[in-house]
Coordinates of C-alpha atoms in Angstrom, one line a residue:
M1 CA -18.9 -35.6 61.1
T2 CA -15.3 -36.3 61.7
E3 CA -14.2 -36.2 65.2
T4 CA -11.6 -33.7 66.6
Q5 CA -8.5 -35.5 68.0
G6 CA -6.2 -34.4 70.6
R7 CA -8.3 -31.7 72.2
S8 CA -7.4 -29.8 75.2
P9 CA -9.8 -27.6 77.3
S10 CA -9.8 -24.0 76.2
R11 CA -11.4 -20.8 77.5
R12 CA -14.0 -21.1 74.6
A13 CA -14.8 -24.6 75.9
V14 CA -15.5 -23.1 79.5
I15 CA -17.5 -20.2 78.5
G16 CA -19.3 -21.8 75.5
W17 CA -18.9 -21.2 71.8
G18 CA -19.6 -17.5 71.1
G19 CA -19.6 -16.5 74.7
A20 CA -16.9 -14.1 74.1
G21 CA -18.5 -12.2 72.0
I22 CA -28.4 -18.0 63.5
A23 CA -44.2 -20.1 45.8
L24 CA -45.0 -23.1 43.9
G25 CA -45.5 -20.0 41.2
A26 CA -42.8 -20.0 38.4
V27 CA -42.3 -23.7 38.3
T28 CA -40.5 -23.2 34.9
A29 CA -38.7 -20.0 35.7
G30 CA -35.4 -20.7 37.8
G31 CA -33.1 -23.1 39.6
A32 CA -29.6 -23.9 38.8
V33 CA -26.3 -25.3 39.4
A34 CA -22.8 -23.8 39.2
M35 CA -19.7 -25.9 39.3
A36 CA -16.7 -23.4 39.3
K37 CA -14.7 -24.1 42.4
G38 CA -14.1 -20.8 44.4
G39 CA -15.7 -18.2 42.0
D40 CA -19.3 -19.5 42.6
G41 CA -18.9 -21.0 46.2
T42 CA -19.0 -24.5 45.1
D43 CA -16.7 -27.1 44.7
P44 CA -17.0 -30.1 42.0
G45 CA -15.7 -32.6 44.6
G46 CA -18.6 -31.7 46.7
A47 CA -21.0 -33.4 44.2
R48 CA -19.7 -36.8 45.4
A49 CA -21.9 -38.5 48.0
G50 CA -20.8 -37.3 51.5
G51 CA -18.3 -34.8 50.0
A52 CA -17.7 -31.3 51.3
V53 CA -18.9 -28.2 49.3
E54 CA -16.3 -25.3 49.3
F55 CA -17.5 -22.6 51.8
H56 CA -15.3 -19.6 50.6
G57 CA -16.1 -17.9 47.1
V58 CA -17.2 -14.9 45.4
H59 CA -20.9 -16.0 46.1
Q60 CA -22.3 -17.9 48.9
A61 CA -22.7 -21.5 48.5
G62 CA -26.2 -22.9 48.5
I63 CA -27.5 -20.7 45.8
A64 CA -26.0 -22.0 42.6
T65 CA -24.7 -25.1 44.2
P66 CA -25.9 -28.5 42.9
V67 CA -29.2 -29.0 45.0
Q68 CA -29.0 -31.3 48.0
D69 CA -31.7 -33.7 49.0
R70 CA -32.7 -32.2 52.5
L71 CA -33.4 -28.6 53.8
H72 CA -33.6 -27.0 57.3
F73 CA -34.3 -23.4 57.0
A74 CA -34.4 -20.9 59.9
A75 CA -35.5 -17.3 60.2
F76 CA -34.2 -15.4 63.3
D77 CA -35.2 -12.2 65.1
V78 CA -32.1 -10.2 66.5
K79 CA -32.5 -9.6 70.3
T80 CA -29.4 -7.6 71.0
D81 CA -29.2 -3.9 70.6
D82 CA -25.4 -3.9 70.7
R83 CA -23.8 -3.6 67.2
A84 CA -20.4 -4.8 68.2
E85 CA -22.0 -8.0 69.8
F86 CA -24.1 -8.6 66.6
V87 CA -20.9 -8.3 64.7
R88 CA -19.1 -10.8 67.1
L89 CA -22.1 -13.1 66.5
L90 CA -21.8 -13.0 62.8
K91 CA -18.0 -13.7 63.0
D92 CA -18.6 -16.6 65.4
W93 CA -21.3 -18.0 63.0
T94 CA -18.9 -17.8 60.2
A95 CA -16.2 -19.6 62.1
A96 CA -18.7 -22.4 63.1
A97 CA -20.2 -22.5 59.4
R98 CA -16.6 -22.8 58.0
R99 CA -16.1 -25.7 60.4
I100 CA -19.5 -27.5 60.0
T101 CA -19.4 -27.5 56.2
A102 CA -16.1 -29.1 56.2
G103 CA -17.3 -31.9 58.2
K104 CA -15.7 -30.8 61.5
E105 CA -17.1 -30.2 64.7
V106 CA -17.9 -26.8 66.1
G107 CA -15.1 -25.1 68.3
E108 CA -13.4 -27.7 70.6
G109 CA -16.0 -30.2 69.8
A110 CA -18.7 -32.3 71.3
Y111 CA -16.5 -33.9 74.1
G112 CA -13.1 -33.9 75.7
G113 CA -13.3 -30.5 77.2
L114 CA -14.1 -29.6 81.0
A115 CA -16.7 -31.7 82.3
E116 CA -18.2 -28.8 84.2
A117 CA -18.9 -26.7 81.0
P118 CA -21.3 -27.4 78.1
P119 CA -19.4 -28.8 75.0
D120 CA -19.0 -26.5 72.0
D121 CA -20.7 -29.0 69.6
T122 CA -24.1 -30.8 70.3
G123 CA -22.6 -34.1 69.0
E124 CA -25.5 -35.5 67.0
A125 CA -23.4 -35.2 63.7
L126 CA -20.4 -37.1 65.0
G127 CA -19.3 -39.9 62.6
L128 CA -21.3 -38.5 59.7
P129 CA -19.7 -37.1 56.6
P130 CA -20.2 -33.5 55.3
S131 CA -23.0 -34.7 53.1
R132 CA -22.6 -31.7 50.8
L133 CA -23.8 -29.3 53.5
T134 CA -24.0 -25.5 52.4
L135 CA -25.0 -22.8 54.7
T136 CA -26.3 -19.4 53.4
I137 CA -27.1 -16.4 55.3
G138 CA -29.5 -13.5 54.5
F139 CA -30.7 -10.2 55.9
G140 CA -34.5 -9.3 56.2
P141 CA -35.7 -5.8 55.9
S142 CA -36.5 -5.5 59.5
L143 CA -32.7 -5.8 60.2
F144 CA -32.1 -2.4 58.6
E145 CA -34.2 -0.8 61.3
K146 CA -31.4 -1.9 63.7
F147 CA -27.8 -0.7 64.3
G148 CA -28.1 2.4 62.2
L149 CA -28.3 0.5 59.0
K150 CA -31.5 2.3 57.5
D151 CA -29.4 4.1 54.8
K152 CA -27.7 0.6 53.8
R153 CA -31.1 -1.1 52.9
P154 CA -30.8 -1.9 49.2
A155 CA -33.3 -0.5 47.0
A156 CA -34.4 -4.0 45.7
L157 CA -35.0 -5.2 49.1
V158 CA -38.7 -4.3 49.2
D159 CA -41.4 -5.7 51.5
L160 CA -43.4 -8.1 49.3
P161 CA -46.9 -6.8 48.5
P162 CA -50.1 -8.7 49.4
F163 CA -51.1 -11.2 46.6
P164 CA -54.6 -12.3 45.9
G165 CA -55.2 -15.6 47.7
D166 CA -52.5 -15.1 50.4
N167 CA -53.2 -16.4 53.8
L168 CA -50.1 -15.5 55.6
E169 CA -49.6 -16.7 59.1
R170 CA -47.6 -14.2 61.3
S171 CA -45.8 -17.1 62.8
R172 CA -44.3 -18.2 59.6
T173 CA -43.6 -14.7 58.2
G174 CA -40.6 -12.3 58.1
G175 CA -37.3 -12.4 60.1
D176 CA -34.3 -10.2 60.7
L177 CA -32.0 -13.0 59.5
C178 CA -32.3 -16.4 57.8
V179 CA -30.0 -19.3 57.3
Q180 CA -30.6 -21.9 54.7
A181 CA -29.0 -25.2 55.6
C182 CA -29.0 -27.8 52.7
A183 CA -27.5 -31.4 52.8
D184 CA -28.1 -34.9 51.6
D185 CA -28.4 -36.1 55.3
P186 CA -31.2 -34.4 57.3
Q187 CA -29.3 -34.8 60.6
V188 CA -26.4 -32.8 59.1
A189 CA -28.6 -29.9 58.1
V190 CA -30.6 -29.9 61.6
H191 CA -27.1 -30.1 63.3
A192 CA -26.1 -26.9 61.7
I193 CA -29.1 -24.7 62.3
R194 CA -29.1 -26.1 65.9
N195 CA -25.7 -25.2 66.6
L196 CA -25.9 -21.7 65.1
A197 CA -29.0 -21.1 67.2
R198 CA -27.0 -22.3 70.4
I199 CA -24.3 -19.8 69.4
G200 CA -26.6 -17.1 69.1
F201 CA -28.6 -17.7 72.4
G202 CA -29.4 -14.3 74.0
K203 CA -28.6 -12.4 70.9
V204 CA -30.9 -13.9 68.3
A205 CA -33.9 -16.2 68.7
V206 CA -35.6 -18.7 66.1
R207 CA -38.6 -16.8 64.6
W208 CA -39.8 -20.0 62.5
S209 CA -38.1 -22.8 60.7
Q210 CA -39.0 -25.3 58.0
L211 CA -37.7 -28.8 57.3
G212 CA -37.7 -29.8 53.6
F213 CA -37.4 -33.0 51.4
G214 CA -37.3 -34.3 48.0
K215 CA -35.9 -31.2 46.1
T216 CA -38.4 -29.6 43.8
S217 CA -35.9 -28.2 41.0
S218 CA -33.7 -29.7 38.3
T219 CA -30.1 -29.1 39.1
T220 CA -28.2 -30.4 36.0
P221 CA -29.1 -30.5 32.4
D222 CA -29.0 -34.4 32.3
A223 CA -30.3 -35.1 35.8
Q224 CA -33.9 -36.7 36.2
T225 CA -36.2 -33.9 37.0
P226 CA -37.7 -34.2 40.6
R227 CA -41.4 -34.3 41.1
N228 CA -43.5 -32.2 43.5
L229 CA -46.2 -33.7 45.8
F230 CA -48.9 -33.3 43.1
G231 CA -46.9 -35.8 41.0
F232 CA -45.6 -33.4 38.2
K233 CA -42.1 -32.9 37.1
D234 CA -41.1 -29.4 38.6
G235 CA -38.4 -27.1 37.2
T236 CA -37.9 -28.6 33.9
R237 CA -36.7 -25.4 32.2
N238 CA -34.5 -24.1 35.0
I239 CA -31.3 -22.0 34.6
A240 CA -28.4 -24.7 34.1
G241 CA -25.0 -24.3 35.7
T242 CA -23.6 -24.5 32.3
E243 CA -25.2 -21.0 31.7
P244 CA -23.0 -18.5 33.8
D245 CA -24.2 -15.6 31.6
R246 CA -27.7 -16.4 32.5
L247 CA -26.7 -16.5 36.3
K248 CA -24.9 -13.1 35.7
E249 CA -28.0 -11.7 34.2
F250 CA -30.7 -13.2 36.5
V251 CA -29.2 -14.0 39.9
W252 CA -26.0 -12.1 40.9
V253 CA -26.3 -8.6 41.9
G254 CA -23.9 -6.4 39.6
D255 CA -21.9 -3.4 39.6
G256 CA -24.6 -1.2 38.1
D257 CA -27.5 -2.4 40.4
G258 CA -28.8 0.2 42.9
G259 CA -26.9 3.2 44.2
A260 CA -23.8 3.9 46.2
N261 CA -25.4 2.5 49.6
D262 CA -26.1 -0.8 47.7
A263 CA -22.4 -1.5 46.9
W264 CA -22.2 -4.0 49.8
M265 CA -24.4 -6.3 47.8
R266 CA -22.1 -6.8 44.7
G267 CA -22.0 -10.5 44.1
G268 CA -25.0 -11.2 46.3
S269 CA -28.7 -12.0 45.4
Y270 CA -32.1 -11.7 46.9
L271 CA -34.1 -14.6 48.3
V272 CA -37.9 -15.0 48.3
A273 CA -39.1 -17.7 50.7
R274 CA -42.7 -18.9 50.5
R275 CA -44.6 -21.8 52.4
I276 CA -47.1 -22.8 50.1
R277 CA -49.9 -25.3 51.5
M278 CA -51.0 -27.9 48.8
N279 CA -54.6 -29.2 49.2
I280 CA -53.4 -32.8 48.2
E281 CA -56.6 -34.4 49.3
T282 CA -58.7 -32.3 46.8
W283 CA -56.1 -32.7 44.2
D284 CA -56.1 -36.4 44.4
R285 CA -59.8 -36.5 43.7
A286 CA -59.1 -34.4 40.5
P287 CA -59.3 -36.2 37.1
L288 CA -55.9 -37.0 35.4
Q289 CA -57.0 -34.7 32.3
E290 CA -57.8 -31.8 34.7
Q291 CA -54.6 -32.2 36.5
E292 CA -52.5 -32.2 33.1
D293 CA -54.5 -29.1 31.8
I294 CA -53.9 -27.2 34.9
F295 CA -50.0 -27.7 34.6
G296 CA -49.8 -27.8 30.9
R297 CA -47.7 -30.9 30.8
D298 CA -48.6 -34.6 30.9
K299 CA -47.9 -36.5 34.2
G300 CA -45.8 -39.3 33.0
E301 CA -43.3 -37.9 30.7
G302 CA -43.7 -34.3 31.7
A303 CA -43.9 -33.2 28.1
P304 CA -45.5 -30.0 27.3
V305 CA -49.1 -30.0 25.7
G306 CA -49.0 -31.5 22.1
K307 CA -45.3 -32.5 22.5
A308 CA -43.5 -35.9 23.1
K309 CA -40.6 -35.3 25.4
E310 CA -40.3 -33.3 28.4
H311 CA -37.5 -30.9 27.2
D312 CA -39.4 -30.2 23.9
E313 CA -40.0 -26.7 23.4
P314 CA -43.5 -25.9 24.7
F315 CA -46.0 -24.4 22.4
L316 CA -47.9 -22.1 24.9
K317 CA -51.0 -21.4 22.8
A318 CA -51.9 -25.0 22.9
M319 CA -52.2 -24.8 26.6
K320 CA -55.2 -23.6 28.4
P321 CA -54.8 -19.7 29.1
T322 CA -54.9 -20.6 32.8
A323 CA -52.2 -23.4 32.6
H324 CA -49.4 -23.0 35.1
V325 CA -46.6 -23.5 32.6
R326 CA -48.1 -21.0 30.1
L327 CA -48.5 -18.4 32.8
S328 CA -45.2 -18.8 34.3
H329 CA -43.1 -19.2 31.3
P330 CA -40.5 -16.3 30.6
D331 CA -42.0 -15.7 27.0
S332 CA -45.4 -15.0 28.9
N333 CA -43.6 -12.4 31.3
G334 CA -41.2 -10.4 29.4
G335 CA -38.4 -12.9 29.9
I336 CA -38.4 -12.9 33.8
T337 CA -36.3 -15.7 35.0
I338 CA -35.5 -16.8 38.7
L339 CA -33.5 -19.5 40.4
R340 CA -35.4 -22.0 42.4
R341 CA -34.2 -24.3 45.1
G342 CA -37.7 -25.4 46.5
Y343 CA -38.3 -28.5 48.7
S344 CA -41.5 -30.4 49.6
F345 CA -42.7 -30.7 53.1
T346 CA -45.1 -32.6 55.3
D347 CA -45.6 -31.2 58.8
G348 CA -48.2 -33.6 60.3
T349 CA -52.0 -32.9 60.0
D350 CA -54.1 -29.6 60.1
G351 CA -56.3 -31.0 62.8
L352 CA -59.1 -31.7 60.4
G353 CA -57.7 -34.9 59.0
R354 CA -55.7 -33.5 56.2
L355 CA -52.1 -33.5 55.7
D356 CA -50.2 -30.1 56.4
A357 CA -48.1 -30.7 53.1
G358 CA -46.7 -28.6 50.2
L359 CA -43.9 -26.9 48.8
F360 CA -41.3 -24.6 50.6
F361 CA -40.4 -22.3 47.7
L362 CA -37.0 -20.6 47.5
A363 CA -36.2 -18.3 44.7
Y364 CA -33.0 -16.3 44.1
Q365 CA -33.1 -13.4 41.8
R366 CA -31.1 -10.2 41.0
D367 CA -34.0 -8.0 42.0
P368 CA -37.5 -9.1 43.3
R369 CA -39.0 -6.1 41.8
K370 CA -38.2 -7.3 38.4
G371 CA -38.4 -11.1 39.2
F372 CA -40.8 -12.8 41.8
I373 CA -43.3 -9.9 42.5
P374 CA -44.4 -9.3 38.9
L375 CA -44.3 -13.1 38.2
Q376 CA -46.4 -13.9 41.3
R377 CA -48.8 -11.2 40.6
R378 CA -49.7 -12.8 37.4
L379 CA -49.8 -16.3 38.8
A380 CA -52.0 -15.2 41.6
A381 CA -54.5 -13.7 39.5
H382 CA -55.0 -16.3 36.7
D383 CA -53.2 -19.5 37.5
A384 CA -55.7 -22.5 37.6
L385 CA -53.5 -24.1 40.2
N386 CA -54.6 -21.6 42.9
E387 CA -57.7 -23.7 43.5
Y388 CA -55.4 -26.4 45.0
I389 CA -52.8 -24.2 46.8
Q390 CA -52.4 -21.2 49.3
H391 CA -49.3 -19.3 50.4
V392 CA -49.2 -19.3 54.1
G393 CA -45.7 -18.1 54.9
S394 CA -43.5 -15.5 53.3
A395 CA -40.1 -13.6 53.6
V396 CA -37.6 -11.8 51.7
F397 CA -34.0 -11.5 52.2
A398 CA -30.8 -9.8 51.0
I399 CA -28.2 -12.6 50.5
P400 CA -24.8 -10.9 50.8
P401 CA -21.6 -12.0 48.7
G402 CA -19.7 -15.0 49.8
V403 CA -17.0 -15.2 52.4
R404 CA -13.7 -14.8 50.3
D405 CA -11.2 -16.3 52.7
A406 CA -10.3 -17.3 56.3
N407 CA -10.1 -13.8 57.4
D408 CA -13.6 -12.8 55.9
W409 CA -17.1 -13.2 57.7
W410 CA -20.7 -13.3 56.8
G411 CA -22.0 -9.7 56.5
R412 CA -18.5 -8.0 56.4
T413 CA -19.4 -5.7 53.5
L414 CA -22.5 -4.4 55.3
L415 CA -21.1 -4.0 58.8
S416 CA -17.4 -3.6 58.6
E417 CA -17.1 0.2 58.1
E418 CA -18.1 1.3 61.6
V419 CA -16.8 -1.5 63.7

């Protein structure tokens, strides 16, 4: 991050920043990139190595933005009961996010202020470029039990039902808020979450978090499709950024969605996050033919069964009835399509000599009731891949529209009427 020059001590430097007031299923169904500056919260210049992605836009950056290489995702519990204090936090978070995504330090920076006060920025990203950092905020169902927001809970923000095979850990599930930090440098992503958590000290607390690497979705039509930890290409048939009509149809909340109380979500989306443990030691002992039958694609080229090239149109009936591609394909699900931004993870071992590794699944959609939920029900019941995976963490969030300009802030459309 670039350093701030010519700083002078400020009241904020003395009291601390914010003291005045953070499914492997559906492999083929989503994931996208949009390149329209301002309108989609992305900036073509940010695609260059180390560049900055535009923070302001109709939609939040980090959804249709070209997928970066690294992730730090955090879910927070809200600890304050004071609505005005919570609004102040969201404004402080927005101000910090605006600076961090531009490659600047938080507040008055990491040094140069009063020696007797903690600095506004923690400093570990000094000298690093923006690295295409995006920060995306979401509101969980439990938030709407606070601050008199019950009538503002969108109809589409439903609690996810239990799915067959789920083994959810409470410590990795739910949350009042989430922040998704994506960047090409892991230190930049971690720095962002760390500083938002620091700003929120006493008002919010981290409930759980997840680091991710090796994006598991294709971001542009001509880019090489990434592979998951099972070694297969993942996200071959995702929505492309050259398909704004499909983004509008499947991802962005529209004018006709929900009732009068849902109007604040126009231009937003809904996020389902699932931590999926992959039993890679068992998978690694499976014969190649069995692996390919389970996915419905060959492992080398990624071509669907009976085809020669990865992007050839699949003939679903040529695949086994339990093949992942066949079950998750839109043609098998009434056209259901979601946008995916998943990442691989490895978090040490499970204490039994096996890697705690898998996929952190992130899926954006216009309505989970018509997207992830019916799709995952089908996969959980019939997918042969279930022998090798298990969903151990889960959350759903309403992702509000983007921050329009320098006077706007995260959550304004939800919270501004009574403040």
